[in-house]
Coordinates of N, CA and C in Angstrom, one line a residue:
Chain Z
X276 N 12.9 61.8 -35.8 CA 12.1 60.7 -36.3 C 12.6 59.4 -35.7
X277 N 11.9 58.5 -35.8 CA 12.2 57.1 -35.1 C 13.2 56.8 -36.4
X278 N 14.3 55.8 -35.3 CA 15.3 55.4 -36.0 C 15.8 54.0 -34.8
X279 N 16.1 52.8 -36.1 CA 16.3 51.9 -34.9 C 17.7 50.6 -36.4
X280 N 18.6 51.0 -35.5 CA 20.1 50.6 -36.4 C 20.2 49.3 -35.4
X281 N 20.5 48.2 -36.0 CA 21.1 46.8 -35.8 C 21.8 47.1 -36.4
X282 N 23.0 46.4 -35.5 CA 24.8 46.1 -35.5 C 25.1 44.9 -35.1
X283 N 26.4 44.2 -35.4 CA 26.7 42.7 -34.7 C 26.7 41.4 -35.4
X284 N 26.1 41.8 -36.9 CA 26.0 40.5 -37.6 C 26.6 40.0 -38.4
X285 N 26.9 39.1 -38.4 CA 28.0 38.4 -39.5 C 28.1 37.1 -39.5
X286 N 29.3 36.3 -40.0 CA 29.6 35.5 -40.6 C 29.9 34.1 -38.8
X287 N 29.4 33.7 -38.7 CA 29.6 32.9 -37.6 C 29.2 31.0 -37.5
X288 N 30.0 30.3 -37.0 CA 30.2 29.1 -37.5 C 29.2 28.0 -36.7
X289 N 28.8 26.9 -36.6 CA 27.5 26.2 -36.0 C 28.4 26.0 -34.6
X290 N 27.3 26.3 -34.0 CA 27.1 26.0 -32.5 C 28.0 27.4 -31.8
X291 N 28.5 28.4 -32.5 CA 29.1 29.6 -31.9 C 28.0 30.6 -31.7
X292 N 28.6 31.8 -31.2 CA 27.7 32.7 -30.6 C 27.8 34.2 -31.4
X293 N 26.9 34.8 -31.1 CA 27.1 36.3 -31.9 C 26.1 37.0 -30.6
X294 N 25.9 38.1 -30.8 CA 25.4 39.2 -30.7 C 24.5 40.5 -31.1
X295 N 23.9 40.4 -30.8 CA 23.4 41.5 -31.6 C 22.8 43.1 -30.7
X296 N 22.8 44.4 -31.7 CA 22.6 45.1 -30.9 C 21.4 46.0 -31.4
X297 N 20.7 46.7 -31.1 CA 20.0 47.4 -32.1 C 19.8 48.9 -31.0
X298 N 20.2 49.9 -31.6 CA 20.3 51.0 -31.2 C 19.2 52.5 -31.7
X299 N 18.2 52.8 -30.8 CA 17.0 53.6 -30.5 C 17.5 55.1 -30.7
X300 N 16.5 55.8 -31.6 CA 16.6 57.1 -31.4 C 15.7 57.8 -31.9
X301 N 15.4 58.9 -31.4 CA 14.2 59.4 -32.0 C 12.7 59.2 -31.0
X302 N 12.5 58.4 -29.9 CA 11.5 58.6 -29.2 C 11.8 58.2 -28.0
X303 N 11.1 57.9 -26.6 CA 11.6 57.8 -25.3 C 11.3 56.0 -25.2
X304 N 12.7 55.3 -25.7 CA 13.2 54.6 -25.7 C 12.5 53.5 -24.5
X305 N 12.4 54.2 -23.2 CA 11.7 53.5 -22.1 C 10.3 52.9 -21.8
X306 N 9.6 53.7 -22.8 CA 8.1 54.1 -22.7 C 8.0 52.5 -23.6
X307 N 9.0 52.0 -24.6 CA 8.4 50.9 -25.5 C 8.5 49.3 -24.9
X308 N 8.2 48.7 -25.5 CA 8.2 47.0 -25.6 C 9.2 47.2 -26.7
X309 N 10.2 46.3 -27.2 CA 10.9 46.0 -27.9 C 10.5 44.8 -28.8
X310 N 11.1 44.4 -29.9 CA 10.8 42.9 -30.3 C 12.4 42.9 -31.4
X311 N 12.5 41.6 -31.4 CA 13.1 40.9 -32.5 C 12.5 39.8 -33.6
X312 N 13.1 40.2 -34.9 CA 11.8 39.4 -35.8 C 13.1 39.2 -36.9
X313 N 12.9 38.0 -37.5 CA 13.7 37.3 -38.4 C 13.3 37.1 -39.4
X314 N 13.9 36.5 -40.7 CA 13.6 36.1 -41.9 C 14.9 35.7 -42.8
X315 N 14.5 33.6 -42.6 CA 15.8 33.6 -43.9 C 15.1 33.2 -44.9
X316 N 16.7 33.5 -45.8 CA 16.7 33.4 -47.3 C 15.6 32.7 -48.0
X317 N 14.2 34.0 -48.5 CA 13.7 33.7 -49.5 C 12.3 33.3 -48.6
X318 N 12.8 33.5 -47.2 CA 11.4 33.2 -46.5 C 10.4 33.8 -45.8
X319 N 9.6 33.5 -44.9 CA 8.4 34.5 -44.7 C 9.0 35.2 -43.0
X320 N 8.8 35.9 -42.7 CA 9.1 36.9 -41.5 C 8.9 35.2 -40.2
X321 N 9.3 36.2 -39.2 CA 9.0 34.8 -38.1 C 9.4 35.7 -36.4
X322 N 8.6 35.6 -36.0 CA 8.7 36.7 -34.6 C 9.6 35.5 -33.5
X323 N 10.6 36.4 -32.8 CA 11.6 35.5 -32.2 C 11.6 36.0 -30.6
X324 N 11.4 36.9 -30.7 CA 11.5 37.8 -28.7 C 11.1 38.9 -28.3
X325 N 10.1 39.1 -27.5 CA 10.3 40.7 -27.0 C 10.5 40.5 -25.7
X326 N 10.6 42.1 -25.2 CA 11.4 42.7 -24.1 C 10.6 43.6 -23.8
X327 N 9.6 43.5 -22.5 CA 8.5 44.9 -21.8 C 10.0 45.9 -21.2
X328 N 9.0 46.9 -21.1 CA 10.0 47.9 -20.8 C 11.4 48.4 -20.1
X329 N 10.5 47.3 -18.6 CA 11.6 47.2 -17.6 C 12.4 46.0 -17.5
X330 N 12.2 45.2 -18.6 CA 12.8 44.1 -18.9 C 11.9 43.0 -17.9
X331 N 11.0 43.2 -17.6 CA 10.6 42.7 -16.3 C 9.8 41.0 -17.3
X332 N 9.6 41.4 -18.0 CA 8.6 40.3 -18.9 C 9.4 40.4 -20.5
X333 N 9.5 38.6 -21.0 CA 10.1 38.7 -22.1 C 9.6 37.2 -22.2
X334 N 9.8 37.2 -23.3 CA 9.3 35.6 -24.4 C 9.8 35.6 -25.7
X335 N 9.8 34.2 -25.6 CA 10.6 33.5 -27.0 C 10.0 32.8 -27.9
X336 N 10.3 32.9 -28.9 CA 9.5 31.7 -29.7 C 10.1 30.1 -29.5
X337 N 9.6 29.5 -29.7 CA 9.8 28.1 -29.5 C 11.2 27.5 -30.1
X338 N 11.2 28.3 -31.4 CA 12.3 28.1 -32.0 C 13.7 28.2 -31.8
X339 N 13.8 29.5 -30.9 CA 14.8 29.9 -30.3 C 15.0 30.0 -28.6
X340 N 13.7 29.1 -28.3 CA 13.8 29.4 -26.4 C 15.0 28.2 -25.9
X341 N 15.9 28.9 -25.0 CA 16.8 28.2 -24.5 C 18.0 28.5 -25.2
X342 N 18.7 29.1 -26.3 CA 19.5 29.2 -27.1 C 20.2 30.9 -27.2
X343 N 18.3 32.0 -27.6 CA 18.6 33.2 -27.2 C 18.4 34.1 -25.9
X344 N 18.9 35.0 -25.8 CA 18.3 36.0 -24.8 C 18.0 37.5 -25.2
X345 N 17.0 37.6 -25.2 CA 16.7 39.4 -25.4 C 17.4 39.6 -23.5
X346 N 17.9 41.2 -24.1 CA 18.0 42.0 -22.7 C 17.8 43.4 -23.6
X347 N 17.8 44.5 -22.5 CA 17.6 45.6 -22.7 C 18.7 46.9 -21.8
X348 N 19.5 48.2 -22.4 CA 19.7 48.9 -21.7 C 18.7 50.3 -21.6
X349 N 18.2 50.7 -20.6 CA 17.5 51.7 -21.1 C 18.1 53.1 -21.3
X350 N 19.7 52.9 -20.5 CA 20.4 54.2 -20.2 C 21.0 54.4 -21.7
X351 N 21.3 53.6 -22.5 CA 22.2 53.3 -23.9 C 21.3 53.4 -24.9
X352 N 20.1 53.1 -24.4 CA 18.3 52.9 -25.9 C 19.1 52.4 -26.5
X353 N 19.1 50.6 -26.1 CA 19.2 49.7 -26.6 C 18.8 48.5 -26.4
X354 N 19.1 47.7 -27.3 CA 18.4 46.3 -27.0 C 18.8 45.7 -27.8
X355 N 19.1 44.5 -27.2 CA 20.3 43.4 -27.7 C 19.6 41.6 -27.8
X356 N 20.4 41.4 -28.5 CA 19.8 39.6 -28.6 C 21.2 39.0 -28.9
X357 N 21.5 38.3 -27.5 CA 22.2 37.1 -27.4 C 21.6 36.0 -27.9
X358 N 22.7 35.5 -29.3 CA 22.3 34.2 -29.3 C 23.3 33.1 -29.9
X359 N 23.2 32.3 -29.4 CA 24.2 30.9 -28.5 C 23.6 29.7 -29.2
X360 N 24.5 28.7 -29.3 CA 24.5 27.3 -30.1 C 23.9 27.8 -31.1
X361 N 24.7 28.7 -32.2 CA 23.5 28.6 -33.5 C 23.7 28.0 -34.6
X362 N 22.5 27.4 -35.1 CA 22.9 26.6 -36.1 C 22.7 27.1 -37.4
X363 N 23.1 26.7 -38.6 CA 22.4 26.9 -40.1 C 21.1 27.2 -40.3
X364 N 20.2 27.0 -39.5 CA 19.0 27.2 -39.7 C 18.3 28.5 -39.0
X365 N 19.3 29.2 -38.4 CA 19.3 30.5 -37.6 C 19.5 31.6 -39.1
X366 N 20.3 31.1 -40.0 CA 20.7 32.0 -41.2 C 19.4 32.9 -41.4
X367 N 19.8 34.1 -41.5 CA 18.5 34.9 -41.8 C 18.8 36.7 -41.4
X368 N 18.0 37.4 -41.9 CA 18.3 38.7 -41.4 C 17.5 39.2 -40.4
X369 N 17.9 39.6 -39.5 CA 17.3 40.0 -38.1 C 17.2 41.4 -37.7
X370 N 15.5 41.7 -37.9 CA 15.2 43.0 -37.0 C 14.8 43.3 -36.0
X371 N 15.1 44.3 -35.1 CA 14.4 44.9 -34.2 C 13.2 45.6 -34.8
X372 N 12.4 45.2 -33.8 CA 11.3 46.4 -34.4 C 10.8 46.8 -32.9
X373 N 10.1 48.2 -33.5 CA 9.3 48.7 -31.9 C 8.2 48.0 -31.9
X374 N 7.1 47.9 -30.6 CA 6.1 47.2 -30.4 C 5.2 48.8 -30.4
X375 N 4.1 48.8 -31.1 CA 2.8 49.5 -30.7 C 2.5 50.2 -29.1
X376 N 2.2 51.3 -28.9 CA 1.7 51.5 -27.7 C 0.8 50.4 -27.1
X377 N 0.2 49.9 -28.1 CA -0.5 48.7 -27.5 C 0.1 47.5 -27.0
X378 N 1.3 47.3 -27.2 CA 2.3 46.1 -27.7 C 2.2 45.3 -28.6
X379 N 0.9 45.1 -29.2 CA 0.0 44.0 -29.6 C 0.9 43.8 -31.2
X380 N 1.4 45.1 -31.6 CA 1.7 45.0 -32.8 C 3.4 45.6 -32.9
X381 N 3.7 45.8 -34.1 CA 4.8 46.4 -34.4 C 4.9 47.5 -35.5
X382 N 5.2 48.8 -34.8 CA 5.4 50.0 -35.7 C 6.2 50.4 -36.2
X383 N 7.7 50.5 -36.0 CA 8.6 51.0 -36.6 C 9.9 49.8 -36.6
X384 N 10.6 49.2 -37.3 CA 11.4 48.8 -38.0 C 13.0 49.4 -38.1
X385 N 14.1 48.3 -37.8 CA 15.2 48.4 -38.1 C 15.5 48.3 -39.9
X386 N 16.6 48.4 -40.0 CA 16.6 48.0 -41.6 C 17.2 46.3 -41.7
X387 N 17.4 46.2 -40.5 CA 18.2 44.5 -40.7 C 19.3 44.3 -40.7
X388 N 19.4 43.2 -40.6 CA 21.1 42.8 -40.0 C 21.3 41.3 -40.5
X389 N 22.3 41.2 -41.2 CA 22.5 39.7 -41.9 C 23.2 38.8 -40.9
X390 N 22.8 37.7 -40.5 CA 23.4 36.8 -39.6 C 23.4 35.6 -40.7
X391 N 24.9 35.2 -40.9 CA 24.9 33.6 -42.0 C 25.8 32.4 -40.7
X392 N 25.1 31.5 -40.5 CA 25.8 30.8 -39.5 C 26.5 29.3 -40.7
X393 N 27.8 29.4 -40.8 CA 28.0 28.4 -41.9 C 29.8 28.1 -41.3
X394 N 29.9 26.6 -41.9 CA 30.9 26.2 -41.6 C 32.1 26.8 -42.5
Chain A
X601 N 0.8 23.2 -32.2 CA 1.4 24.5 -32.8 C 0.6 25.4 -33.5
X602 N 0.4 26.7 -33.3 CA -0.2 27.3 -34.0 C 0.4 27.9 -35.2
X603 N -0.7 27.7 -36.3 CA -0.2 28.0 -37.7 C -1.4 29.2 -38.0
X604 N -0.9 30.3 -38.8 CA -1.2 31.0 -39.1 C -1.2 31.1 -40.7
X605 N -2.1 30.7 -41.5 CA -2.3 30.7 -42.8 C -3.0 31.9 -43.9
X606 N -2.2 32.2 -44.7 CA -2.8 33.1 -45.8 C -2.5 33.2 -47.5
X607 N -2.8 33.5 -48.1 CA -3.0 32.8 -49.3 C -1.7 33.1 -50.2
X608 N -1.3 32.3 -50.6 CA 0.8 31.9 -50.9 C 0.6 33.4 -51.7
X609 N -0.2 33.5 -53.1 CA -0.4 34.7 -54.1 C -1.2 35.0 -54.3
X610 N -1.6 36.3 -55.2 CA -2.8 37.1 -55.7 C -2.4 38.2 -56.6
X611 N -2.9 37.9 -57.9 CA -3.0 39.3 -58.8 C -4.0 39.7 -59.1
X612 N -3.6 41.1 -58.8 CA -4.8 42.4 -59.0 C -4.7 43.4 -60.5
X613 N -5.5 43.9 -61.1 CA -5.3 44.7 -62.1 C -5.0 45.7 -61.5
X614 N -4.5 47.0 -62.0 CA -4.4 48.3 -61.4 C -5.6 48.8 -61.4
X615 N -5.4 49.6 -60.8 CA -7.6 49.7 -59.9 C -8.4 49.0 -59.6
X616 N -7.9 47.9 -59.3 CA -8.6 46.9 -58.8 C -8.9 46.8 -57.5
X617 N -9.3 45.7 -57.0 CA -9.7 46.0 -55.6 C -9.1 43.9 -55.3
X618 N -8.3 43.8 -54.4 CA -8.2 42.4 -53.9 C -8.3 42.4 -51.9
X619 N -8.6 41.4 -51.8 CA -8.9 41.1 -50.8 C -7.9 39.7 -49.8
X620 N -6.8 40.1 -48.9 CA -6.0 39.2 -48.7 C -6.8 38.7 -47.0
X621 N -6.5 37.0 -47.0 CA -6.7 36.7 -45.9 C -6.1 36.2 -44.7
X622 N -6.5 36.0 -43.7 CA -5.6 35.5 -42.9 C -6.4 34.7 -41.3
X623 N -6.1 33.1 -41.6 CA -6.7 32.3 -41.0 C -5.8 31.6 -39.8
X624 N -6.3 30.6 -38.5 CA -5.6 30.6 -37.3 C -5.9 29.6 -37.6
X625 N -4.9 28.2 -37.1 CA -5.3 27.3 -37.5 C -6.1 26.4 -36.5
X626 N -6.3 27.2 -34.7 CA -6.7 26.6 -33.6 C -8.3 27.3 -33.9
X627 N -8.4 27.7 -34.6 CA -10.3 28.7 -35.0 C -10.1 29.9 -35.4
X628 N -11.2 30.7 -34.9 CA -11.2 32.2 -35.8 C -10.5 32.7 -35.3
X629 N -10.6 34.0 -35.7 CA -10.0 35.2 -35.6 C -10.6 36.2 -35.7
X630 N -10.8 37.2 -34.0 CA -11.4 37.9 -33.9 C -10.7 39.1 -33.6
X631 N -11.1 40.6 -32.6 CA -10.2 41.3 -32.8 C -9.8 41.3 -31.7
X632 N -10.3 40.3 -30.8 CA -8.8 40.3 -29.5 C -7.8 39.1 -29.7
X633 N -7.6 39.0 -30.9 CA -6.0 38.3 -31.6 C -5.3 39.7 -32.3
X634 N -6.0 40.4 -32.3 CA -5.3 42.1 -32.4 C -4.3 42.3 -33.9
X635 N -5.2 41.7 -34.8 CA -4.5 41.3 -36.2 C -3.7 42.7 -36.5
X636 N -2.6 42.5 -37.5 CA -2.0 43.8 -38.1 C -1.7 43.4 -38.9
X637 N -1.0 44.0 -40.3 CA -0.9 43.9 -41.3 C 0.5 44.8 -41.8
X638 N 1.5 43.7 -42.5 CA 2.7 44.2 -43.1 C 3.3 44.4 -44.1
X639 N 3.4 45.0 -45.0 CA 3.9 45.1 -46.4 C 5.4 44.9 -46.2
X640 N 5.9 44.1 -47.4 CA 7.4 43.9 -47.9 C 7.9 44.0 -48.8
X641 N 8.7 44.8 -49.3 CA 9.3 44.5 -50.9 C 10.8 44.2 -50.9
X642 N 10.8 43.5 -52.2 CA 12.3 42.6 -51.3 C 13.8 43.2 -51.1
X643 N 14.3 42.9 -50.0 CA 15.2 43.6 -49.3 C 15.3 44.9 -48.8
X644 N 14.0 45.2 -48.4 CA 13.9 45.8 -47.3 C 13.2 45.8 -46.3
X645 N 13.0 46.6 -45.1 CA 12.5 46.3 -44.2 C 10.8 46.5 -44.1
X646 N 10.1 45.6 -43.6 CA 8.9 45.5 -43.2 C 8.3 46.9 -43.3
X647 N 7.0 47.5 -43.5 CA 6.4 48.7 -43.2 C 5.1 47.9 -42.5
X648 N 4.2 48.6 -41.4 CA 3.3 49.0 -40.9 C 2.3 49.4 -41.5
X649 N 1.2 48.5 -41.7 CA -0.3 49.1 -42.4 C -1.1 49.0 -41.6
X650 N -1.5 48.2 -40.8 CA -2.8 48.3 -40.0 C -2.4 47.5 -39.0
X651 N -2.8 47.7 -38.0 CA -2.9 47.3 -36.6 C -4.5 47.5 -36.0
X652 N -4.3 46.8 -34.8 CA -6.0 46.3 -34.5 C -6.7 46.6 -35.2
X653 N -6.7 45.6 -35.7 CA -7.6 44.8 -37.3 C -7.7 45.8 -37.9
X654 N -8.1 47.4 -37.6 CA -8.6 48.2 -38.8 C -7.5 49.6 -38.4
X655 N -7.1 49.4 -37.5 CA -6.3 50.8 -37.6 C -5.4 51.6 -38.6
X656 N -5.6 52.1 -39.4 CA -4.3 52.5 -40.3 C -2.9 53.2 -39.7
X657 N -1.7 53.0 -40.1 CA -0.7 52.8 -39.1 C -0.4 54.6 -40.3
X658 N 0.7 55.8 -39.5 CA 0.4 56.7 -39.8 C 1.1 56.6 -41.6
X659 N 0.9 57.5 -42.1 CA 0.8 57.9 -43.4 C 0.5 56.6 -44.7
X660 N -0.1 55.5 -44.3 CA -0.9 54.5 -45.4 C -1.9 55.1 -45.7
X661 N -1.8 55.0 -47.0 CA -3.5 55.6 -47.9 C -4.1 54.3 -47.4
X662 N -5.4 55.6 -47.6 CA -6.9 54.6 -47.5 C -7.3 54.1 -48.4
X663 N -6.6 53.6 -49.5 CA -7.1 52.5 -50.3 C -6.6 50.9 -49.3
X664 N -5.5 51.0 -48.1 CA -5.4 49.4 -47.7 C -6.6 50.2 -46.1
X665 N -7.4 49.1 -46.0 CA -8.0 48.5 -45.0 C -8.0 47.2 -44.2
X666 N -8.3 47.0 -43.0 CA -8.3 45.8 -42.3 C -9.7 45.4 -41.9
X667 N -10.1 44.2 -41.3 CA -11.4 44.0 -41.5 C -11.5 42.4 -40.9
X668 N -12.0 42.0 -40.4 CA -13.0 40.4 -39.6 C -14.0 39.8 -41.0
X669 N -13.4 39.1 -41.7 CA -14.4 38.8 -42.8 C -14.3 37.2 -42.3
X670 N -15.8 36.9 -42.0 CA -16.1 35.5 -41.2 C -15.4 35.4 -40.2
X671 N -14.1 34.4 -40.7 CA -13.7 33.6 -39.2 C -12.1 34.0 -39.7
X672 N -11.7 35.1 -40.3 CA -10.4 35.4 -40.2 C -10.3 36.9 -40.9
X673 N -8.7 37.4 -40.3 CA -8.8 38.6 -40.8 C -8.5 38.9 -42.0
X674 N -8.9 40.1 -42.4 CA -8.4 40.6 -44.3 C -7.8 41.8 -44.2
X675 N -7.3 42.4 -45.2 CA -6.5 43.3 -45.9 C -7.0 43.3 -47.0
X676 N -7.9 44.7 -47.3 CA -8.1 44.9 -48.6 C -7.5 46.0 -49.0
X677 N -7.4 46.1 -50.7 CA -6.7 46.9 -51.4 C -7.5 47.7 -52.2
X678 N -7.7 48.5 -52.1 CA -9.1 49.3 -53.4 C -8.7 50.0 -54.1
X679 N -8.6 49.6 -55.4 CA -7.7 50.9 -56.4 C -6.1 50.1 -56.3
X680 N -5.6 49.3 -56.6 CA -4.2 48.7 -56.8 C -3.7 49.8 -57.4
X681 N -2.2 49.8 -56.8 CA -1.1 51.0 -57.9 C -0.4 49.9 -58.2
X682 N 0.9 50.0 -59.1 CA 1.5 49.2 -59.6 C 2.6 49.4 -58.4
X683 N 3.0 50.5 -57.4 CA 3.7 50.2 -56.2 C 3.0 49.5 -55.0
X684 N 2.3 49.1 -55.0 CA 1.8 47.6 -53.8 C 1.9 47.0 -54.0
X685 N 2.5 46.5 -55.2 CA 3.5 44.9 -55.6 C 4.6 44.7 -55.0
X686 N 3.7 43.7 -53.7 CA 4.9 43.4 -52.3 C 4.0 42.1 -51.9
X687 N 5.0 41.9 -51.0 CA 4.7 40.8 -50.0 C 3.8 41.7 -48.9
X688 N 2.9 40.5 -48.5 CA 1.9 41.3 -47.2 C 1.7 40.1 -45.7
X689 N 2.3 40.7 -45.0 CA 2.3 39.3 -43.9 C 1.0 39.7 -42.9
X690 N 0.5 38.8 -42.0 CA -0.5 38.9 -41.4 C 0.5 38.9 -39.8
X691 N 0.0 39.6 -38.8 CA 0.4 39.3 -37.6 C -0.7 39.0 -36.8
X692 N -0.6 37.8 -35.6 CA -1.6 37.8 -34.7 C -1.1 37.3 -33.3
X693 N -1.5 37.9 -32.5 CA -1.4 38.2 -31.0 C -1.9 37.2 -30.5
X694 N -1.3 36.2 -29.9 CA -1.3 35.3 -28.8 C -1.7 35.0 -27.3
X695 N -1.0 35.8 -27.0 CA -1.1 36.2 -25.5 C -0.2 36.3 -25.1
X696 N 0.3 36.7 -23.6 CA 1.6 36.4 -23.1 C 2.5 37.1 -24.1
X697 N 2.4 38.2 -24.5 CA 3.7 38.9 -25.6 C 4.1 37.4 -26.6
X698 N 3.0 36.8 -27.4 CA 3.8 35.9 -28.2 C 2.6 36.4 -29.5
X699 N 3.4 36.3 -30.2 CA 2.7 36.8 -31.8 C 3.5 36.0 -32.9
X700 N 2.7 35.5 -33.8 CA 2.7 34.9 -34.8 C 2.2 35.5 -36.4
X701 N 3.5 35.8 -37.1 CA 3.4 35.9 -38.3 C 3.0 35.0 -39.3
X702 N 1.8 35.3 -39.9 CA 1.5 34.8 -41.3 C 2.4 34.3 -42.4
X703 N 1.7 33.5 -43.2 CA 3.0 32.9 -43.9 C 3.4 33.8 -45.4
X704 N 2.1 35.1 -45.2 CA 2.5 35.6 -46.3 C 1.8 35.5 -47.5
X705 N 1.4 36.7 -48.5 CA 0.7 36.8 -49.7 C 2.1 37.6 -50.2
X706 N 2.2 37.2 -51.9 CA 2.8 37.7 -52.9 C 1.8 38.3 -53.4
X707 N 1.5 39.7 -53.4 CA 0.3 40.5 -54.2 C 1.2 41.1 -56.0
X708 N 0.8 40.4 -56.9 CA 1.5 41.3 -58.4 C 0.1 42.0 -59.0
X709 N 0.9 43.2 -59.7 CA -0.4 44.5 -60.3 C -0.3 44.1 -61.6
X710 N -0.7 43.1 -62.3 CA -0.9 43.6 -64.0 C -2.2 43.3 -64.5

């Protein structure tokens, strides 16, 4: 079955950097679009990056353009989000999800990853 | 900036039937904004209900449907259980791989 584990989150202070990883299993890892999708404390979901397959095409939300980077390994079925200068307002839990064969959408879900960016 | 608007809450009786919507704030909403639809209950992860506007995503009963009602999309619920007391986000496709989440219905069953 599809399984998709974020790792990397934690406790990190304003303007520092983290990591994140999210690790694929269960279908052919290469065949997908990837995405990252956020939500803090108490708030509504908020789509932040995807990643086309070959890494060849990727986009950000406005929110985070210039600060994160999606990349992708295909040999690892993974896919990661660098992200840099973060402030308080990044606080929130962060998933990977898969994109739809269509890409248009999102089918299958990480369980989340807590990122608290605080002094 | 595009905002994507849907109605903050909504209570349904059990067997009831509600109807959630979801509006663009640059005009309508047709089905090549390629609406989906996402249930949440709190602290955990998102689930998958519908995709292009009416698809059912695999194993959601067909009491939730998707649907173009006027100039935005809906999520209806037919027959409420007292487990679809969740959050329901709307998603809509941009272009360019950019997609914009809804701000969200709190649906409660009493």
């Amino acid at each position: 079955q599809v399984q998709l584990v974020e790792s990397g989150g934690g406790l990190v202070k304003p303007g520092g950097s983290l990591r994140l990883s999210c690790a694929a299993s269960g279908f052919i890892f290469s065949d997908y679009y990837m995405s990252w999708v956020r939500q803090a404390p108490g708030k509504g979901l908020e789509w932040l990056s995807y990643i086309s397959t070959i890494s060849t095409y990727r986009e950000y939300a406005d929110s985070v353009k210039g600060r994160f980077a999606v990349s992708r390994d295909n040999a690892k079925n993974s896919v990661y989000l660098q992200m840099d200068s973060l402030r308080a307002e990044d606080t929130a839990v962060y998933y990977c999800a898969r994109n739809g064969i269509t890409t248009r959408h999102f089918d299958f879900w990480g369980q989340g990853i807590l990122v608290t960016v605080s002094s | 900036q595009t905002v994507v608007t849907q109605e903050p809450s909504f209570s349904v009786s059990p067997g009831g039937t509600v109807t959630l919507t979801c509006a663009l704030s640059s005009g309508s909403v047709s089905e090549t904004d390629y609406p989906s639809w996402y249930q949440q209950t709190p602290g955990q992860a998102p689930r998958t209900l519908i995709y292009n506007t009416h698809t059912r995503s695999s194993g959601v009963p067909d009491r939730f449907s998707g649907s173009i009602v006027g100039d935005r999309a809906a999520l209806t619920i037919t027959g409420a259980q007292a487990d679809d007391e969740s959050s329901y986000y709307c998603v809509l496709y941009l272009g360019r791989g950019i997609t914009v989440f809804g701000t969200g219905t709190e649906v409660t069953v009493l």
